mmCIF file of C-alpha atoms in Angstrom:
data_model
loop_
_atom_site.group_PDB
_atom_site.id
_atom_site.type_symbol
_atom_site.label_atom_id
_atom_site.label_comp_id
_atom_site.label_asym_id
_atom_site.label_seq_id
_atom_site.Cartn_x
_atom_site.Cartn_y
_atom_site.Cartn_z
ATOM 1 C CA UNK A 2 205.436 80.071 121.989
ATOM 2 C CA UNK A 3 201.977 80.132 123.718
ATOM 3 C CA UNK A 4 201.602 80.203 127.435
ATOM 4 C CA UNK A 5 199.312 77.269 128.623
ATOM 5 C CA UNK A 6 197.036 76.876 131.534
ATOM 6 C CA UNK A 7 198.768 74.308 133.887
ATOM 7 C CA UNK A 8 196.940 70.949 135.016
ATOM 8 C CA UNK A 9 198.765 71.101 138.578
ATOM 9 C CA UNK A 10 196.400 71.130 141.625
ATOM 10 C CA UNK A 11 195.351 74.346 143.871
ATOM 11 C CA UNK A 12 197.157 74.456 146.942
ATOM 12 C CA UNK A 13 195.645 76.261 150.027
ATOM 13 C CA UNK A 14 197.939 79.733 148.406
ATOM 14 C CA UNK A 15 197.668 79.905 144.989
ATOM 15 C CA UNK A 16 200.863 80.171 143.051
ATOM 16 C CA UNK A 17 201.651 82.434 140.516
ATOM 17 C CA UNK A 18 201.195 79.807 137.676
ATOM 18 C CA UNK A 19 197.910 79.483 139.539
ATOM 19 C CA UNK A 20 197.246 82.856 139.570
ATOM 20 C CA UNK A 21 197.940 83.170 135.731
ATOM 21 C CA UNK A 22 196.043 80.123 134.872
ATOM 22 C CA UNK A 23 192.945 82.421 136.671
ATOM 23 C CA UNK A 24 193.331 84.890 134.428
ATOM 24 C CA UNK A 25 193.638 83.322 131.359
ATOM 25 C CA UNK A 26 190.478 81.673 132.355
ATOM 26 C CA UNK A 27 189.109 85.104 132.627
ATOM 27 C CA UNK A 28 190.109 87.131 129.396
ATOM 28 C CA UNK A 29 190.898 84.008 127.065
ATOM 29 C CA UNK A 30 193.498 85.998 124.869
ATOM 30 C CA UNK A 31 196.418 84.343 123.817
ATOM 31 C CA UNK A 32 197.746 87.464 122.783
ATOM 32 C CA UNK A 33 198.545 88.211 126.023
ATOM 33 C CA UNK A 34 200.343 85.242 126.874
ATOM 34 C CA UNK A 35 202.803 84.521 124.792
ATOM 35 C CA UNK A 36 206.765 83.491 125.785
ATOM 36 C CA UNK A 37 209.841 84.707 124.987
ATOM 37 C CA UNK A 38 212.503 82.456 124.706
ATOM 38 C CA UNK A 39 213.744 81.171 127.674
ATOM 39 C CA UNK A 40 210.499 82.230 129.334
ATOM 40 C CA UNK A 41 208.630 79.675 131.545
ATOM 41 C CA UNK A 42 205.890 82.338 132.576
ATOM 42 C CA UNK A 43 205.212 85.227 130.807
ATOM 43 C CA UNK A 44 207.420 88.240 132.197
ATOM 44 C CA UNK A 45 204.859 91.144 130.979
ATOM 45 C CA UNK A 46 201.941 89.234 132.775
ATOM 46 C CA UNK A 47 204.165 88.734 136.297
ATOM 47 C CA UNK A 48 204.753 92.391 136.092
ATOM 48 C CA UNK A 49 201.075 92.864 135.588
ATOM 49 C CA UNK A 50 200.372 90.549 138.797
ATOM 50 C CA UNK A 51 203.217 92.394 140.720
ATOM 51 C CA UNK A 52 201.974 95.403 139.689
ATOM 52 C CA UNK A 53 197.982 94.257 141.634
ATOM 53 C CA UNK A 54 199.836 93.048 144.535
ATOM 54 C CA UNK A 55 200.986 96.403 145.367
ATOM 55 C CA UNK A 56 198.131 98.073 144.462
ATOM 56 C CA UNK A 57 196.177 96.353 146.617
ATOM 57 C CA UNK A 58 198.186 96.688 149.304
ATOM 58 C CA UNK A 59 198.312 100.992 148.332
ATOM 59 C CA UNK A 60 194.911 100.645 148.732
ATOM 60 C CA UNK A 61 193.521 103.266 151.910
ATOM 61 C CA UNK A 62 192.355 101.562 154.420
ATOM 62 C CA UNK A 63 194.904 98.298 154.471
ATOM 63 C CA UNK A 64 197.395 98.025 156.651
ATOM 64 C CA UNK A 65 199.250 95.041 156.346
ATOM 65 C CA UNK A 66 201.298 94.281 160.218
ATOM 66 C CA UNK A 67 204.034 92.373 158.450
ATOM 67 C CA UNK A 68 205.089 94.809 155.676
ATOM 68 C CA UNK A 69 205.169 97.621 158.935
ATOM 69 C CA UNK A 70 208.852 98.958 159.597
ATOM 70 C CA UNK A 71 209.879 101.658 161.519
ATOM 71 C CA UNK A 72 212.008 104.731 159.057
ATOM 72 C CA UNK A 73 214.135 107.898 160.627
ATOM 73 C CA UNK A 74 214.706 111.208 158.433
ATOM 74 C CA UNK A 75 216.851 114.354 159.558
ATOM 75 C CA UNK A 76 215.477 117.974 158.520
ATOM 76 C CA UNK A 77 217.577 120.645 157.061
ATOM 77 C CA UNK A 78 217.243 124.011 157.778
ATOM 78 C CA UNK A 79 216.442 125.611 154.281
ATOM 79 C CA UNK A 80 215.476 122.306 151.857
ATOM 80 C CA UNK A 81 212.121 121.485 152.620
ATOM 81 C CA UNK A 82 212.632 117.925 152.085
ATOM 82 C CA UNK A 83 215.131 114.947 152.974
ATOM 83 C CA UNK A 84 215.891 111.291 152.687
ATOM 84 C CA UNK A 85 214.224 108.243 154.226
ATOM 85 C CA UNK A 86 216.406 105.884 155.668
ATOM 86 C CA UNK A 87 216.412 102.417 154.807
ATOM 87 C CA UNK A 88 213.711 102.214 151.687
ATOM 88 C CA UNK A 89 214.999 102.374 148.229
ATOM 89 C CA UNK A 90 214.475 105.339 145.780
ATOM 90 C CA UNK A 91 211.584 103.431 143.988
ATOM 91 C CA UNK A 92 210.019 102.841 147.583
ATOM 92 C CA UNK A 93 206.131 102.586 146.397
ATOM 93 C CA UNK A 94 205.017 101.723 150.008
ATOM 94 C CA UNK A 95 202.795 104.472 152.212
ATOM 95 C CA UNK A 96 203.861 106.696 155.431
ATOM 96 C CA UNK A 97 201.403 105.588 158.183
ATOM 97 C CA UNK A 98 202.373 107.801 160.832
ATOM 98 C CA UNK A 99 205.379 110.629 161.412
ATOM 99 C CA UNK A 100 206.958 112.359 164.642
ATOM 100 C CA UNK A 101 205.332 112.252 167.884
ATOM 101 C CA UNK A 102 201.471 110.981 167.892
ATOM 102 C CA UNK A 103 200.434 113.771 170.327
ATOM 103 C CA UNK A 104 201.875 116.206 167.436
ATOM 104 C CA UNK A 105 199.093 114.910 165.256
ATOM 105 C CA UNK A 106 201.451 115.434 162.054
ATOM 106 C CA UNK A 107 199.441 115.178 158.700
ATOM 107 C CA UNK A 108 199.885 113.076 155.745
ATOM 108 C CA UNK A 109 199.159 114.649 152.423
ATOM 109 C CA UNK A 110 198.584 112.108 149.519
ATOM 110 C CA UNK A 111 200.167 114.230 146.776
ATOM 111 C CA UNK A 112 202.928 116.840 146.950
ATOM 112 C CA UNK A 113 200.727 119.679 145.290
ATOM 113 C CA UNK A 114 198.108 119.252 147.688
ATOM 114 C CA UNK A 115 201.010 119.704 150.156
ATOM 115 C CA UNK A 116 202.373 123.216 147.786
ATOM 116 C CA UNK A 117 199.273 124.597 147.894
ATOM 117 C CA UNK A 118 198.517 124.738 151.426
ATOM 118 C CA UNK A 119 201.915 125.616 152.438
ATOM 119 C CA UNK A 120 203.358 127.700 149.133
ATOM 120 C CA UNK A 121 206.242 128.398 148.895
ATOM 121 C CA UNK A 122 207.160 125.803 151.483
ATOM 122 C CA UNK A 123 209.733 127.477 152.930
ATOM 123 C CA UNK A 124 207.831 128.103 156.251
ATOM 124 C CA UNK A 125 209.790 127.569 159.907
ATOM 125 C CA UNK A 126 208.984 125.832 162.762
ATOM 126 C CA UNK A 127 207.627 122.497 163.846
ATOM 127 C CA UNK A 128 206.364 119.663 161.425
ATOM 128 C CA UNK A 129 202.574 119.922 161.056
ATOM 129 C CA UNK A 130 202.708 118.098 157.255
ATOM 130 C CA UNK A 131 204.105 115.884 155.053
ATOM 131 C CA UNK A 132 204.343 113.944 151.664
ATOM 132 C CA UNK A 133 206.578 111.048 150.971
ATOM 133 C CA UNK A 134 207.351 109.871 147.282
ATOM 134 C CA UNK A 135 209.775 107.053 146.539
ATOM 135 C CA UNK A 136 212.597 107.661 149.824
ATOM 136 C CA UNK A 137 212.176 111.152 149.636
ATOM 137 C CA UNK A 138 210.018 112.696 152.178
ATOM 138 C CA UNK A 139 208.443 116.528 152.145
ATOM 139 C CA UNK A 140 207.816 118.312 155.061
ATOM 140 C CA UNK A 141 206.573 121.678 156.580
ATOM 141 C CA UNK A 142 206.866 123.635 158.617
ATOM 142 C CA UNK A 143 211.030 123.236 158.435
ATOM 143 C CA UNK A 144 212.527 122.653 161.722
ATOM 144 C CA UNK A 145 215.308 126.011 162.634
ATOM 145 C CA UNK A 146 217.732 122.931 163.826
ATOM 146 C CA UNK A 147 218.365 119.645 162.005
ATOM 147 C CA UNK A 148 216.188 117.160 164.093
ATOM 148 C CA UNK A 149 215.870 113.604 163.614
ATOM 149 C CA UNK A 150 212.205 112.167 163.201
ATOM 150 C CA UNK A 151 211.270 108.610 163.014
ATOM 151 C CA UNK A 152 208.085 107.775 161.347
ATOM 152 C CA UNK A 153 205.967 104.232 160.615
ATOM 153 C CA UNK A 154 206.125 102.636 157.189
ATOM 154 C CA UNK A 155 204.313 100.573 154.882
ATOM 155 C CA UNK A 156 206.872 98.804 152.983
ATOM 156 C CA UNK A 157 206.628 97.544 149.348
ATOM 157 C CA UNK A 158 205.167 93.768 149.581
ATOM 158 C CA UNK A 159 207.327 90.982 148.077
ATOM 159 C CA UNK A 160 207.398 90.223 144.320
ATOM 160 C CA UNK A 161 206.829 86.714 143.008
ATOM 161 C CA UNK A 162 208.884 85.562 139.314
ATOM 162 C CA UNK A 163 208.507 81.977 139.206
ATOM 163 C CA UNK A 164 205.437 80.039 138.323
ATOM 164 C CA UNK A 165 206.041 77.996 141.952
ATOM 165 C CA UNK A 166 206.602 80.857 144.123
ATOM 166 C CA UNK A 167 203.301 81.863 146.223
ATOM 167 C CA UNK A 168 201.045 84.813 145.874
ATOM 168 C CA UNK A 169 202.382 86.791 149.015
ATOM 169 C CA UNK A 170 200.609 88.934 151.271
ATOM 170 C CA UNK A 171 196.915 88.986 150.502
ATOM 171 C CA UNK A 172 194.317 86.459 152.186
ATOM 172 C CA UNK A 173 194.211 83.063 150.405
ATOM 173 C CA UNK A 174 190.086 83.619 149.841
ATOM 174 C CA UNK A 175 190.747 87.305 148.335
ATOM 175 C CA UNK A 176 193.540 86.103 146.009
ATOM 176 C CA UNK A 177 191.634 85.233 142.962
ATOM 177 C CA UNK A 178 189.248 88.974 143.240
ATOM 178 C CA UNK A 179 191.974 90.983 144.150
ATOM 179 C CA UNK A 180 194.863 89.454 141.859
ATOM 180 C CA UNK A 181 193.334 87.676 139.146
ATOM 181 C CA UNK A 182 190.442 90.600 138.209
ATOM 182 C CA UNK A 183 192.633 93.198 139.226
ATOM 183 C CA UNK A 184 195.301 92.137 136.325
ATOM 184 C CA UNK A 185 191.695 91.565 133.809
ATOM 185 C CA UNK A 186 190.309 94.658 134.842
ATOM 186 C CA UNK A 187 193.671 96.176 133.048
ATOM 187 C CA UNK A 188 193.394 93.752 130.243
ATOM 188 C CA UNK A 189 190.021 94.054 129.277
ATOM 189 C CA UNK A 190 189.925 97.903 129.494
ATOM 190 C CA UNK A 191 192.559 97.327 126.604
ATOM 191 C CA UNK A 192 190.615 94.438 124.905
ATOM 192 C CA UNK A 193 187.437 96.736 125.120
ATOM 193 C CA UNK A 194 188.871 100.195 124.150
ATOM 194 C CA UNK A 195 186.870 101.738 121.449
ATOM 195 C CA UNK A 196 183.929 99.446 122.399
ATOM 196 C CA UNK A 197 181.201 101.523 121.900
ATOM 197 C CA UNK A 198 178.413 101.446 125.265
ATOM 198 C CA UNK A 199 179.292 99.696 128.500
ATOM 199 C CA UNK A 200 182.814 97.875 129.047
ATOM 200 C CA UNK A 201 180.791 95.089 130.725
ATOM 201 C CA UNK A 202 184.229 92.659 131.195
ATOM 202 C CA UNK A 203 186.090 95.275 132.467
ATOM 203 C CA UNK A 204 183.229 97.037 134.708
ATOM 204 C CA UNK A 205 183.072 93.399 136.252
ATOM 205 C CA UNK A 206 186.248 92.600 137.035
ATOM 206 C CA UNK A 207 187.200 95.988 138.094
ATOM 207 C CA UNK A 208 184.060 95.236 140.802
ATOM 208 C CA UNK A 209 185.451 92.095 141.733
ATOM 209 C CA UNK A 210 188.315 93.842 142.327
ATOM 210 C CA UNK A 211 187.066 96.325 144.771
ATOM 211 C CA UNK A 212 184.961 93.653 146.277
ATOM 212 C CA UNK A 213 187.778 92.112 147.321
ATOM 213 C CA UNK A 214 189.476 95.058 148.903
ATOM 214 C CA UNK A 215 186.616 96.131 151.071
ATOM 215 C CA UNK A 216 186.562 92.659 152.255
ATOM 216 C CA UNK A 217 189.652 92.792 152.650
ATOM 217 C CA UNK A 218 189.595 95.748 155.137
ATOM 218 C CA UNK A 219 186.634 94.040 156.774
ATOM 219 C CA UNK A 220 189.282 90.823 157.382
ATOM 220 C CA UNK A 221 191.566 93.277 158.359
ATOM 221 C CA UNK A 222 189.584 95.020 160.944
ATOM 222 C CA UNK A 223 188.280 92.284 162.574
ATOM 223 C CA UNK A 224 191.518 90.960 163.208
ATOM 224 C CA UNK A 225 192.789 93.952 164.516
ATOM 225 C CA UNK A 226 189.259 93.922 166.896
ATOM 226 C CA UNK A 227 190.053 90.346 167.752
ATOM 227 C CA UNK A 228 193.352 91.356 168.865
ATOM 228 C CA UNK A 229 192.406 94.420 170.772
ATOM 229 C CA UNK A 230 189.722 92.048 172.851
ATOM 230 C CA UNK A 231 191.707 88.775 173.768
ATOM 231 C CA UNK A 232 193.832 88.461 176.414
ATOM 232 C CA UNK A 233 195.313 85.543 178.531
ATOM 233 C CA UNK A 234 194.540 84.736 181.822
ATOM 234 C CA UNK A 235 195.801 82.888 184.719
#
Protein backbone atom coordinates (compact mmCIF):
# COMPACT_ATOMS: atom_id res chain seq x y z
CA UNK A 1 0.00 0.00 0.00
CA UNK A 2 1.29 3.51 -0.98
CA UNK A 3 1.28 6.38 1.41
CA UNK A 4 -0.61 9.43 -0.14
CA UNK A 5 -0.27 13.10 0.33
CA UNK A 6 -3.44 14.22 2.28
CA UNK A 7 -5.90 17.02 0.86
CA UNK A 8 -6.67 18.30 4.57
CA UNK A 9 -5.91 22.02 5.21
CA UNK A 10 -2.68 23.57 7.12
CA UNK A 11 -3.46 24.52 10.46
CA UNK A 12 -1.39 27.30 12.23
CA UNK A 13 1.01 23.81 13.64
CA UNK A 14 1.48 21.53 11.12
CA UNK A 15 0.61 17.97 11.89
CA UNK A 16 2.54 15.12 11.32
CA UNK A 17 0.46 14.01 8.22
CA UNK A 18 1.32 17.60 7.32
CA UNK A 19 4.68 17.27 7.97
CA UNK A 20 4.93 14.02 5.82
CA UNK A 21 2.91 15.38 3.05
CA UNK A 22 6.11 18.18 3.05
CA UNK A 23 8.37 15.76 2.50
CA UNK A 24 6.99 13.74 0.05
CA UNK A 25 6.63 16.93 -1.79
CA UNK A 26 10.30 17.24 -1.40
CA UNK A 27 11.97 13.81 -2.40
CA UNK A 28 8.93 12.35 -4.51
CA UNK A 29 9.89 8.60 -3.76
CA UNK A 30 7.30 6.30 -3.15
CA UNK A 31 9.72 3.96 -2.05
CA UNK A 32 9.91 5.55 0.97
CA UNK A 33 6.44 5.65 1.79
CA UNK A 34 4.95 2.70 1.67
CA UNK A 35 2.41 1.01 4.58
CA UNK A 36 2.39 -1.88 6.37
CA UNK A 37 -0.69 -3.33 7.17
CA UNK A 38 -2.52 -1.75 9.65
CA UNK A 39 -0.40 1.34 9.07
CA UNK A 40 -2.16 4.75 8.63
CA UNK A 41 1.29 6.68 8.43
CA UNK A 42 4.31 5.21 7.66
CA UNK A 43 6.15 4.02 10.99
CA UNK A 44 9.89 4.19 9.41
CA UNK A 45 9.15 7.85 8.20
CA UNK A 46 7.62 8.98 11.94
CA UNK A 47 10.77 7.60 13.32
CA UNK A 48 12.66 9.57 10.76
CA UNK A 49 10.61 12.86 11.84
CA UNK A 50 11.09 11.90 15.58
CA UNK A 51 14.40 11.30 15.01
CA UNK A 52 14.77 15.60 13.46
CA UNK A 53 12.77 16.71 16.30
CA UNK A 54 15.37 15.75 18.67
CA UNK A 55 18.06 16.62 16.74
CA UNK A 56 17.10 19.85 16.46
CA UNK A 57 16.48 20.34 19.74
CA UNK A 58 20.45 18.56 20.48
CA UNK A 59 21.42 21.19 18.48
CA UNK A 60 24.18 23.76 20.64
CA UNK A 61 22.91 26.71 21.12
CA UNK A 62 18.92 25.81 21.77
CA UNK A 63 17.58 25.77 24.81
CA UNK A 64 14.14 25.01 24.84
CA UNK A 65 12.42 26.58 28.64
CA UNK A 66 9.71 23.95 28.55
CA UNK A 67 11.71 20.71 28.04
CA UNK A 68 14.08 22.31 31.26
CA UNK A 69 13.85 20.02 34.50
CA UNK A 70 15.83 20.08 37.35
CA UNK A 71 17.98 16.20 37.94
CA UNK A 72 19.99 15.16 41.39
CA UNK A 73 22.94 12.45 41.26
CA UNK A 74 24.95 11.09 44.40
CA UNK A 75 28.87 10.43 43.93
CA UNK A 76 30.61 7.38 45.08
CA UNK A 77 33.80 7.32 46.42
CA UNK A 78 35.78 5.00 43.96
CA UNK A 79 33.26 4.69 40.60
CA UNK A 80 33.75 7.66 38.74
CA UNK A 81 30.30 7.77 37.57
CA UNK A 82 26.55 7.43 38.87
CA UNK A 83 22.90 7.57 38.01
CA UNK A 84 20.65 10.48 37.07
CA UNK A 85 17.55 10.60 38.74
CA UNK A 86 14.41 10.79 37.05
CA UNK A 87 15.44 10.42 33.07
CA UNK A 88 15.30 7.07 31.52
CA UNK A 89 18.38 4.99 30.39
CA UNK A 90 17.84 6.09 26.68
CA UNK A 91 17.69 9.82 28.02
CA UNK A 92 19.02 11.62 24.62
CA UNK A 93 18.44 15.13 26.18
CA UNK A 94 21.70 17.53 27.16
CA UNK A 95 23.15 18.59 30.80
CA UNK A 96 22.91 22.43 30.81
CA UNK A 97 24.42 23.15 33.98
CA UNK A 98 25.83 20.91 37.20
CA UNK A 99 26.62 21.75 41.02
CA UNK A 100 26.96 25.15 42.22
CA UNK A 101 27.28 28.02 39.36
CA UNK A 102 30.10 29.79 41.28
CA UNK A 103 31.96 26.21 40.93
CA UNK A 104 31.97 26.82 37.22
CA UNK A 105 31.73 22.86 36.64
CA UNK A 106 32.47 21.87 32.92
CA UNK A 107 30.53 19.97 30.47
CA UNK A 108 32.46 17.73 28.17
CA UNK A 109 30.51 16.64 24.97
CA UNK A 110 32.02 13.15 24.72
CA UNK A 111 33.35 10.83 27.42
CA UNK A 112 36.91 10.45 25.74
CA UNK A 113 37.38 13.99 25.61
CA UNK A 114 36.54 13.71 29.34
CA UNK A 115 39.38 10.31 29.65
CA UNK A 116 41.84 12.12 28.17
CA UNK A 117 42.06 15.10 30.21
CA UNK A 118 41.50 13.35 33.37
CA UNK A 119 43.05 9.56 32.63
CA UNK A 120 42.60 7.31 34.52
CA UNK A 121 39.70 9.14 36.12
CA UNK A 122 40.17 8.07 39.30
CA UNK A 123 41.28 11.55 40.61
CA UNK A 124 39.82 12.96 44.26
CA UNK A 125 38.36 15.93 45.21
CA UNK A 126 35.75 18.38 44.06
CA UNK A 127 33.77 18.16 40.66
CA UNK A 128 35.49 20.36 38.06
CA UNK A 129 33.98 17.99 34.91
CA UNK A 130 31.54 16.02 33.56
CA UNK A 131 29.86 13.91 30.73
CA UNK A 132 26.37 12.60 30.77
CA UNK A 133 25.21 9.74 28.30
CA UNK A 134 21.72 8.26 28.45
CA UNK A 135 21.00 8.57 32.75
CA UNK A 136 24.39 7.91 33.44
CA UNK A 137 26.49 10.79 34.33
CA UNK A 138 30.63 10.92 34.50
CA UNK A 139 32.34 12.99 36.70
CA UNK A 140 35.83 14.11 38.03
CA UNK A 141 37.40 14.91 40.26
CA UNK A 142 35.44 12.10 42.67
CA UNK A 143 34.13 13.58 45.75
CA UNK A 144 36.09 11.59 49.22
CA UNK A 145 32.25 11.54 50.65
CA UNK A 146 29.09 10.59 48.74
CA UNK A 147 27.52 14.10 48.04
CA UNK A 148 24.39 14.80 46.39
CA UNK A 149 24.51 17.28 43.30
CA UNK A 150 21.60 18.60 41.46
CA UNK A 151 22.16 19.72 37.99
CA UNK A 152 19.76 21.44 35.01
CA UNK A 153 18.43 19.27 32.21
CA UNK A 154 17.37 19.32 28.79
CA UNK A 155 14.86 16.68 28.54
CA UNK A 156 14.01 14.56 25.44
CA UNK A 157 11.08 16.57 23.48
CA UNK A 158 7.78 14.72 22.94
CA UNK A 159 7.27 12.18 20.11
CA UNK A 160 4.34 12.44 17.72
CA UNK A 161 2.70 8.72 16.09
CA UNK A 162 -0.45 9.73 14.65
CA UNK A 163 -1.00 11.60 11.46
CA UNK A 164 -3.33 14.25 13.75
CA UNK A 165 -1.04 14.75 16.53
CA UNK A 166 1.04 18.20 16.21
CA UNK A 167 4.65 18.77 15.44
CA UNK A 168 5.77 19.65 19.12
CA UNK A 169 8.29 21.93 20.24
CA UNK A 170 9.81 23.83 17.35
CA UNK A 171 8.38 27.34 16.08
CA UNK A 172 5.40 26.94 13.70
CA UNK A 173 7.53 29.15 10.84
CA UNK A 174 10.76 26.78 11.36
CA UNK A 175 8.72 23.55 11.14
CA UNK A 176 8.83 22.86 7.51
CA UNK A 177 13.18 23.77 7.35
CA UNK A 178 13.93 22.14 10.36
CA UNK A 179 11.54 18.95 10.12
CA UNK A 180 10.65 18.45 6.68
CA UNK A 181 14.51 19.03 5.09
CA UNK A 182 16.00 17.69 8.02
CA UNK A 183 14.17 14.11 7.36
CA UNK A 184 15.18 14.85 3.10
CA UNK A 185 18.50 15.79 3.91
CA UNK A 186 18.71 11.92 5.27
CA UNK A 187 16.75 10.68 2.37
CA UNK A 188 18.39 12.17 -0.37
CA UNK A 189 21.95 11.49 0.92
CA UNK A 190 20.58 7.82 0.40
CA UNK A 191 18.77 8.58 -2.94
CA UNK A 192 22.10 10.31 -4.10
CA UNK A 193 24.79 7.87 -2.78
CA UNK A 194 27.14 6.92 -5.48
CA UNK A 195 26.11 10.08 -7.41
CA UNK A 196 29.10 11.06 -8.86
CA UNK A 197 29.90 15.32 -8.30
CA UNK A 198 27.76 17.44 -6.02
CA UNK A 199 24.70 15.91 -3.95
CA UNK A 200 22.81 19.09 -4.94
CA UNK A 201 19.22 17.71 -3.17
CA UNK A 202 20.84 16.76 -0.26
CA UNK A 203 23.43 19.85 0.03
CA UNK A 204 20.05 21.89 -0.13
CA UNK A 205 18.04 20.52 2.21
CA UNK A 206 20.73 19.85 4.62
CA UNK A 207 21.09 24.04 4.28
CA UNK A 208 17.61 24.50 4.84
CA UNK A 209 18.08 22.62 7.63
CA UNK A 210 20.70 24.60 9.33
CA UNK A 211 18.96 27.69 8.20
CA UNK A 212 16.39 26.92 10.25
CA UNK A 213 18.36 26.23 13.37
CA UNK A 214 20.32 29.42 13.40
CA UNK A 215 17.07 31.10 13.11
CA UNK A 216 15.98 29.30 15.41
CA UNK A 217 18.58 30.41 18.04
CA UNK A 218 18.05 33.94 16.76
CA UNK A 219 14.03 33.36 17.88
CA UNK A 220 15.35 31.96 20.79
CA UNK A 221 17.57 34.71 21.88
CA UNK A 222 15.46 37.37 21.34
CA UNK A 223 12.95 35.97 23.44
CA UNK A 224 15.14 35.36 26.11
CA UNK A 225 16.33 39.40 25.51
CA UNK A 226 12.68 40.32 25.50
CA UNK A 227 12.27 38.68 28.71
CA UNK A 228 15.35 39.95 30.40
CA UNK A 229 14.07 43.76 29.40
CA UNK A 230 10.24 43.85 30.29
CA UNK A 231 8.98 44.39 33.41
CA UNK A 232 5.59 45.59 34.93
CA UNK A 233 4.95 48.62 36.49
CA UNK A 234 2.59 50.27 38.76
Amino acid sequence: MTFLPSSQSRSERMTLQEILDEIYLLVKDDGFFTLEEGETVPAAMVRRVNEAIAFACAQPGIEIPSLKKMGQFTTDTIDPYATVDGISSNFAGRILAVGNPDDKIKIYSSLEDLYTDYYPLTIAGDIEAVYIAGNVIWYQGIPTTPTDVLCILQDDPPTVSSGTDDIPIIPEFLQRKIVAHGVAGWLYDVIEDGVDGNKNNTTNSKMEFADGIQKWKEFLGSRRQHNKTSHWRC
